[in-house]
mmCIF file of C-alpha atoms in Angstrom:
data_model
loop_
_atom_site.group_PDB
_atom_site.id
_atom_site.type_symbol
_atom_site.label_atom_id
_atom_site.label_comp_id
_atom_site.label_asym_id
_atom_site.label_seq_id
_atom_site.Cartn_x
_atom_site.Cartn_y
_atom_site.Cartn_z
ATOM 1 C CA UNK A 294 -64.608 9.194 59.891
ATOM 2 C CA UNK A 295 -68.012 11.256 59.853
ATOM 3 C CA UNK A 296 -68.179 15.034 60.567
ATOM 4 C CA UNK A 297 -68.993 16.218 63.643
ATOM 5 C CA UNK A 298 -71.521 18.628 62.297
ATOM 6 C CA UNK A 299 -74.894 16.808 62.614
ATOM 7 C CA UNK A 300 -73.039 13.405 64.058
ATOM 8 C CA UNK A 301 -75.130 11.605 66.733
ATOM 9 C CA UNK A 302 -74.246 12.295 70.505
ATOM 10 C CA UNK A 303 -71.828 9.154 70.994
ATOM 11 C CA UNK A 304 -72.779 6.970 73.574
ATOM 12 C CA UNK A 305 -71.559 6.529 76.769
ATOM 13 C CA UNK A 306 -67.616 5.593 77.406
ATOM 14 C CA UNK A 307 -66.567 3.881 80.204
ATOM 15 C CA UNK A 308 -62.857 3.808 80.868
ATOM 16 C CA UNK A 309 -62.282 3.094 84.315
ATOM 17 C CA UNK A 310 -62.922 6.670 85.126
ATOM 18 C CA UNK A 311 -63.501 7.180 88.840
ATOM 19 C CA UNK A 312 -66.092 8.788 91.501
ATOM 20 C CA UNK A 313 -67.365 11.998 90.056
ATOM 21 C CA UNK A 314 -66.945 11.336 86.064
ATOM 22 C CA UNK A 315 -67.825 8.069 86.378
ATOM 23 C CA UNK A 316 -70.895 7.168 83.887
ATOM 24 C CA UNK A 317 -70.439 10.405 81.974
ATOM 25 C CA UNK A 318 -70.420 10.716 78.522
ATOM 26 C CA UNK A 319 -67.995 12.061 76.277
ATOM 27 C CA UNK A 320 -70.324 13.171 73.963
ATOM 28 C CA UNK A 321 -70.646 16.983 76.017
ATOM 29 C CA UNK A 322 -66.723 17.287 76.493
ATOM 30 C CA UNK A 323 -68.129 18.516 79.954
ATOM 31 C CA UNK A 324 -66.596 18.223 83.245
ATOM 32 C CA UNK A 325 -69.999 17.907 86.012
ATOM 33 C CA UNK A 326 -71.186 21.837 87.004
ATOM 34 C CA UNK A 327 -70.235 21.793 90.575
ATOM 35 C CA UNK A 328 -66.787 21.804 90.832
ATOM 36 C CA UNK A 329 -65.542 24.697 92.800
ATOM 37 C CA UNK A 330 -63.715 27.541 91.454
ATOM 38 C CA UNK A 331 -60.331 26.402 94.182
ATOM 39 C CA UNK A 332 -57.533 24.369 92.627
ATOM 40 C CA UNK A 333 -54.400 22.483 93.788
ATOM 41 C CA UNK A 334 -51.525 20.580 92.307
ATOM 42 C CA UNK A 335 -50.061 17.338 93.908
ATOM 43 C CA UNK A 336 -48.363 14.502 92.689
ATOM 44 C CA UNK A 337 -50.655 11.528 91.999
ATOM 45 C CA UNK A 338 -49.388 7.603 90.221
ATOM 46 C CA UNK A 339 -49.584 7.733 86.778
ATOM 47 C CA UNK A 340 -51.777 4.622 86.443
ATOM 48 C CA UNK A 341 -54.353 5.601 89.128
ATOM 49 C CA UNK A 342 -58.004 5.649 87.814
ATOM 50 C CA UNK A 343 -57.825 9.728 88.575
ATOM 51 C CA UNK A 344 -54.706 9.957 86.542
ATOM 52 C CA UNK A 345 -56.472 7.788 83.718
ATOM 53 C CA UNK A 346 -59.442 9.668 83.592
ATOM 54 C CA UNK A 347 -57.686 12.894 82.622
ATOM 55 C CA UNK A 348 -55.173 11.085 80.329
ATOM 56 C CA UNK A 349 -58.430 10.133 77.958
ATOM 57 C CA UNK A 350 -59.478 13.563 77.936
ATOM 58 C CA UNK A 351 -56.563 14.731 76.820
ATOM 59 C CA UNK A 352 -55.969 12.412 74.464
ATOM 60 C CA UNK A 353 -59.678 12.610 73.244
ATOM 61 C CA UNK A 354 -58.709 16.503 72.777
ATOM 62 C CA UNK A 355 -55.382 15.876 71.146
ATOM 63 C CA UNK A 356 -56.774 13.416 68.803
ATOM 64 C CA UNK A 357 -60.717 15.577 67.969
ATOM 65 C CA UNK A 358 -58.245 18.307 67.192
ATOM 66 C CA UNK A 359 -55.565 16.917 65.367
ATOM 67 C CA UNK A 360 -58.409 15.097 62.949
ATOM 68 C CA UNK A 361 -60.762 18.070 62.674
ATOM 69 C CA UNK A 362 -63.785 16.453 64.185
ATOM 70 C CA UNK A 363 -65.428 14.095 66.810
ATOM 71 C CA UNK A 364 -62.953 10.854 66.992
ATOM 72 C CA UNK A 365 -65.446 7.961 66.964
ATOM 73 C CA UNK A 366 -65.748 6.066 70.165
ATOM 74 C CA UNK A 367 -63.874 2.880 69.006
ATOM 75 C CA UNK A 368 -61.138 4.882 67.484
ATOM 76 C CA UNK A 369 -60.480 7.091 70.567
ATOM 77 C CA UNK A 370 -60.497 3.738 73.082
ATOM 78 C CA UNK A 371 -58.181 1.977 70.937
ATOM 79 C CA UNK A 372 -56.332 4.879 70.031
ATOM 80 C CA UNK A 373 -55.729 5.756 73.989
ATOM 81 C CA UNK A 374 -54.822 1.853 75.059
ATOM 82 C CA UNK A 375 -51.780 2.390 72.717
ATOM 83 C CA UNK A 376 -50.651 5.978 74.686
ATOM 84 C CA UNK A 377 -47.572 4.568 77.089
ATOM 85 C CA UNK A 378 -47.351 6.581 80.237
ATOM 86 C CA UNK A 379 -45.125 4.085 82.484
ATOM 87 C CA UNK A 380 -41.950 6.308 81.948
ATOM 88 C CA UNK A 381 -43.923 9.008 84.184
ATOM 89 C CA UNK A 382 -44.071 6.851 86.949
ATOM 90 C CA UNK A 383 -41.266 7.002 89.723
ATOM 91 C CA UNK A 384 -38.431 6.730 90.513
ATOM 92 C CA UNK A 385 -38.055 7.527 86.306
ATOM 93 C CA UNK A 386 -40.502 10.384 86.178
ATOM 94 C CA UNK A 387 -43.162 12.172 87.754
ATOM 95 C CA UNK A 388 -46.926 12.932 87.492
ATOM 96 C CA UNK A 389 -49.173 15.843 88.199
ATOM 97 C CA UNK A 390 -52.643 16.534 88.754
ATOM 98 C CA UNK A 391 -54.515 19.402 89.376
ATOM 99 C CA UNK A 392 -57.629 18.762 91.530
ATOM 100 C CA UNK A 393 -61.023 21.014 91.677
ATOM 101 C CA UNK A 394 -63.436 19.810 94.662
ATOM 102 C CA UNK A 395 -66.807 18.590 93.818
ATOM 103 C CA UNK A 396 -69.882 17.813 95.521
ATOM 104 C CA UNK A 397 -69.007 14.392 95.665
ATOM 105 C CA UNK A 398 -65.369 15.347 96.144
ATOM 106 C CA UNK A 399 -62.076 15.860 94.132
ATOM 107 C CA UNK A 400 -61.838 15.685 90.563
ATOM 108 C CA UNK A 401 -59.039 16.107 88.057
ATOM 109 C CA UNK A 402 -59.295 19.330 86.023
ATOM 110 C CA UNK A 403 -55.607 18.892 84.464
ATOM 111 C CA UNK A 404 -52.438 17.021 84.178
ATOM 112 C CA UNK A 405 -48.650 17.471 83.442
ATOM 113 C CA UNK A 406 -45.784 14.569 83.819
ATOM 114 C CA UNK A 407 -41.632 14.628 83.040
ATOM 115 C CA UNK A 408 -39.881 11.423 82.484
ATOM 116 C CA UNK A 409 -36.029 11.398 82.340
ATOM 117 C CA UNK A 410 -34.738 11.297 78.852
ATOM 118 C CA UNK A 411 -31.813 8.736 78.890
ATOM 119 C CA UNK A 412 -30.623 9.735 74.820
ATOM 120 C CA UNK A 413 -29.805 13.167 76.012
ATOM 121 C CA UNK A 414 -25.799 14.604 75.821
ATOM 122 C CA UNK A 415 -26.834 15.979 79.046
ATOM 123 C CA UNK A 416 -29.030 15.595 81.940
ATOM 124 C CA UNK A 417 -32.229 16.047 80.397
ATOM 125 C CA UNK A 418 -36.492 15.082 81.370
ATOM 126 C CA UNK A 419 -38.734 15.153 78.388
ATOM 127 C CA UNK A 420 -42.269 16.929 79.519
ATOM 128 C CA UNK A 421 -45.878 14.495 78.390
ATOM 129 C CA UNK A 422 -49.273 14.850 78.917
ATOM 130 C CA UNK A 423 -49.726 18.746 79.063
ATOM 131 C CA UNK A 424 -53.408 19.098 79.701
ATOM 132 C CA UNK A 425 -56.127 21.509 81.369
ATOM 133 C CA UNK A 426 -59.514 20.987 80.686
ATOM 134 C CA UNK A 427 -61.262 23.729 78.905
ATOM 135 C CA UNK A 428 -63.183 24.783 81.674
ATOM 136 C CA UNK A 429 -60.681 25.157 84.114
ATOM 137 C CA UNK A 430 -57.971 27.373 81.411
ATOM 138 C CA UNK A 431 -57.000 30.986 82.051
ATOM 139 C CA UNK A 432 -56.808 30.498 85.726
ATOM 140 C CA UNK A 433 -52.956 29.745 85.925
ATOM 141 C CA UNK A 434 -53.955 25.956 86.318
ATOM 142 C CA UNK A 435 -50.786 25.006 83.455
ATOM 143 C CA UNK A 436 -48.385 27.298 84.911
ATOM 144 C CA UNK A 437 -48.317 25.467 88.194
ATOM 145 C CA UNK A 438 -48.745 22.100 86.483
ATOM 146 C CA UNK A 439 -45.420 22.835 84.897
ATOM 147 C CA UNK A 440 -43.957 24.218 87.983
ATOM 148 C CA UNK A 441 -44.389 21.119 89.543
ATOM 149 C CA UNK A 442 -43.147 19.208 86.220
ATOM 150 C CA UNK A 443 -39.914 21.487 86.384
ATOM 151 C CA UNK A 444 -39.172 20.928 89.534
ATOM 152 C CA UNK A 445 -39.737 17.249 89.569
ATOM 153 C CA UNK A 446 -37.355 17.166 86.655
ATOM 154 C CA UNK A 447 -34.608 19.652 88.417
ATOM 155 C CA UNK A 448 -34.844 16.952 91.931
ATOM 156 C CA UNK A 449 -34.293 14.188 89.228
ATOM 157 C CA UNK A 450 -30.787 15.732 88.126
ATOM 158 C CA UNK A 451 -32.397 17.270 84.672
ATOM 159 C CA UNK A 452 -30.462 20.236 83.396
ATOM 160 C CA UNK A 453 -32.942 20.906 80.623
ATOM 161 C CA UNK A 454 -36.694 20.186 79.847
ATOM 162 C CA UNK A 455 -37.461 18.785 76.434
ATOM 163 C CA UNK A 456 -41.174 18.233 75.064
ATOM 164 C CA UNK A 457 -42.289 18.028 71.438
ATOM 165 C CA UNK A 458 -45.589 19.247 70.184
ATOM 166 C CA UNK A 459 -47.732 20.082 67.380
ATOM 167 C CA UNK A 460 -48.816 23.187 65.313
ATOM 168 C CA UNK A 461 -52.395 23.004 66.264
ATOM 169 C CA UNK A 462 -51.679 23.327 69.989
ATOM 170 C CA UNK A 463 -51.658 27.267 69.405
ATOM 171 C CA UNK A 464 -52.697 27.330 73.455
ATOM 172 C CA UNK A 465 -49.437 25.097 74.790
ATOM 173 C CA UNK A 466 -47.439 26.793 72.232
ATOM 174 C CA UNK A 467 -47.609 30.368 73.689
ATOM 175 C CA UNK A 468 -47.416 28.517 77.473
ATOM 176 C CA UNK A 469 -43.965 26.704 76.548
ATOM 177 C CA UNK A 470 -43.080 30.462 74.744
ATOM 178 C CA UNK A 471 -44.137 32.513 77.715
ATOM 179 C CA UNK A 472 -42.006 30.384 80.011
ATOM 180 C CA UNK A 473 -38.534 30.402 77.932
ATOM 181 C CA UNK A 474 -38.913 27.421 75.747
ATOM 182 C CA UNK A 475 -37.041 27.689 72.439
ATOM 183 C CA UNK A 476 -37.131 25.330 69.248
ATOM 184 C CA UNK A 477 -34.252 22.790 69.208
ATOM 185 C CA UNK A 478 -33.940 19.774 66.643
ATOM 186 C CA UNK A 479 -35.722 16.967 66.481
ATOM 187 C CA UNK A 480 -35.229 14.449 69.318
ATOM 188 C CA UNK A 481 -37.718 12.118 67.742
ATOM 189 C CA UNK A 482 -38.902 10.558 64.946
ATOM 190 C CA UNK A 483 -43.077 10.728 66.122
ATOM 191 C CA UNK A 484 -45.051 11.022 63.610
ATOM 192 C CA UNK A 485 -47.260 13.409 65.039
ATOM 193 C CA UNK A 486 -44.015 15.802 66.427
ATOM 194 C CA UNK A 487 -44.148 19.126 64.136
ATOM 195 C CA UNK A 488 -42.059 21.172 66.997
ATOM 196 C CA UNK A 489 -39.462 20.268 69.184
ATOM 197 C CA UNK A 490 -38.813 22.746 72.160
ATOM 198 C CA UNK A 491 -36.195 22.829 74.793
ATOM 199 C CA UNK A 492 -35.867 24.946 78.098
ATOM 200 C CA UNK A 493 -32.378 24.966 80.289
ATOM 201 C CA UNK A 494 -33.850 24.573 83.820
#
C-alpha cells in the first residue's frame, strides 16, 4: 500500500451515501462546512443509507489508522462490504445516530449500536460501531451516543455491556475508562481485538 505522504487525492467514492455527502470525496476526510453547531441522538435502522454513510467513515478511520496511512479506495470498499452490522438491527440490537443540521438538512456526525451477546453466562449486549467524526469530538457527542447504546442494551434485559477494541483507539479508550469500563478476558478470537472491556450496567 503507498504512503500517504505525497499520495494522489483518491478519487471520488460513491457508496450509497445519501443527501448532503452524497458525491463527496473521501480524499478530504471532511464532513460539508455548514453543518450547525446543534446535535441530537435518535435511533435510526442500521441498513439505512444515513446509517451506511457513517459506518464507511468509521470504518475508513478504523482501517487509515490501524494501517498507518491512506487505505486505497478498492481496499477500503471491499474491506467495508465484509463489516456485518445485521446483529444491530431490532428486535436483536439497536442503532444510534447523532444528527447535525445542514443547509440541505440532517446529516450524520456519529454513530454507536449494541447487539445482544447470546455466548454470555449472563445477560449481556456487546457495544459496535463507536464513532464521532473528527469534527464534531469534544462536544459530548460519544457520551450520549453511548447513553443511548446503554440504555438500549438495559430495555433489552443486558446486565453488562461488552465491546472489544484496539490499542490505537487512545480516544475510545479513555471514553470506555471515563465511564467505568474495566478489562475482562477475551470474548473473541478477532484478529484485530487487542482489549476486551466490560461495564455492569
Amino acid at each position: 500500500m503507498p504512503d500517504c505522504e505525497g499520495q494522489k487525492p483518491r478519487a471520488t467514492t460513491q457508496v450509497r451515501v445519501p443527501g448532503i455527502l452524497a458525491g463527496v470525496a473521501h480524499a478530504d476526510r471532511s464532513l460539508p462546512t455548514d453543518l450547525a453547531a446543534t446535535w441530537r441522538v435518535a435511533e435510526h435502522p442500521v441498513h439505512a443509507p444515513e446509517s451506511e454513510a457513517i459506518l464507511f467513515r468509521y470504518y475508513t478511520e478504523v482501517s487509515d489508522r490501524f494501517f498507518g496511512h491512506a487505505t486505497p479506495p478498492d481496499d477500503l470498499a471491499a474491506g467495508f462490504a465484509s463489516q456485518h452490522s445485521t446483529g444491530l438491527a431490532a428486535p436483536n440490537g439497536s442503532f444510534h445516530l447523532a444528527w447535525a443540521d445542514g443547509h440541505d438538512g440532517p446529516v450524520a456526525v456519529g454513530c454507536a449500536g449494541v447487539e445482544l451477546a447470546h455466548d454470555a453466562p449472563e445477560p449481556t449486549a456487546e457495544l459496535r460501531r463507536v464513532f464521532v467524526d473528527p469534527a464534531f469530538r469534544g462536544r459530548g457527542i460519544a457520551t450520549a451516543l453511548l447513553d443511548a447504546a446503554e440504555s438500549a442494551a438495559r430495555d433489552r434485559g443486558a446486565l453488562v455491556v461488552r465491546l472489544d477494541t484496539r490499542h490505537d483507539l487512545v480516544e475510545a479508550l479513555a471514553l470506555y475508562a471515563r465511564r467505568g469500563y474495566v478489562d475482562v478476558p477475551a470474548f473473541n478470537d478477532d484478529r484485530y481485538a487487542q482489549r476486551w472491556l466490560a461495564l455492569r450496567i
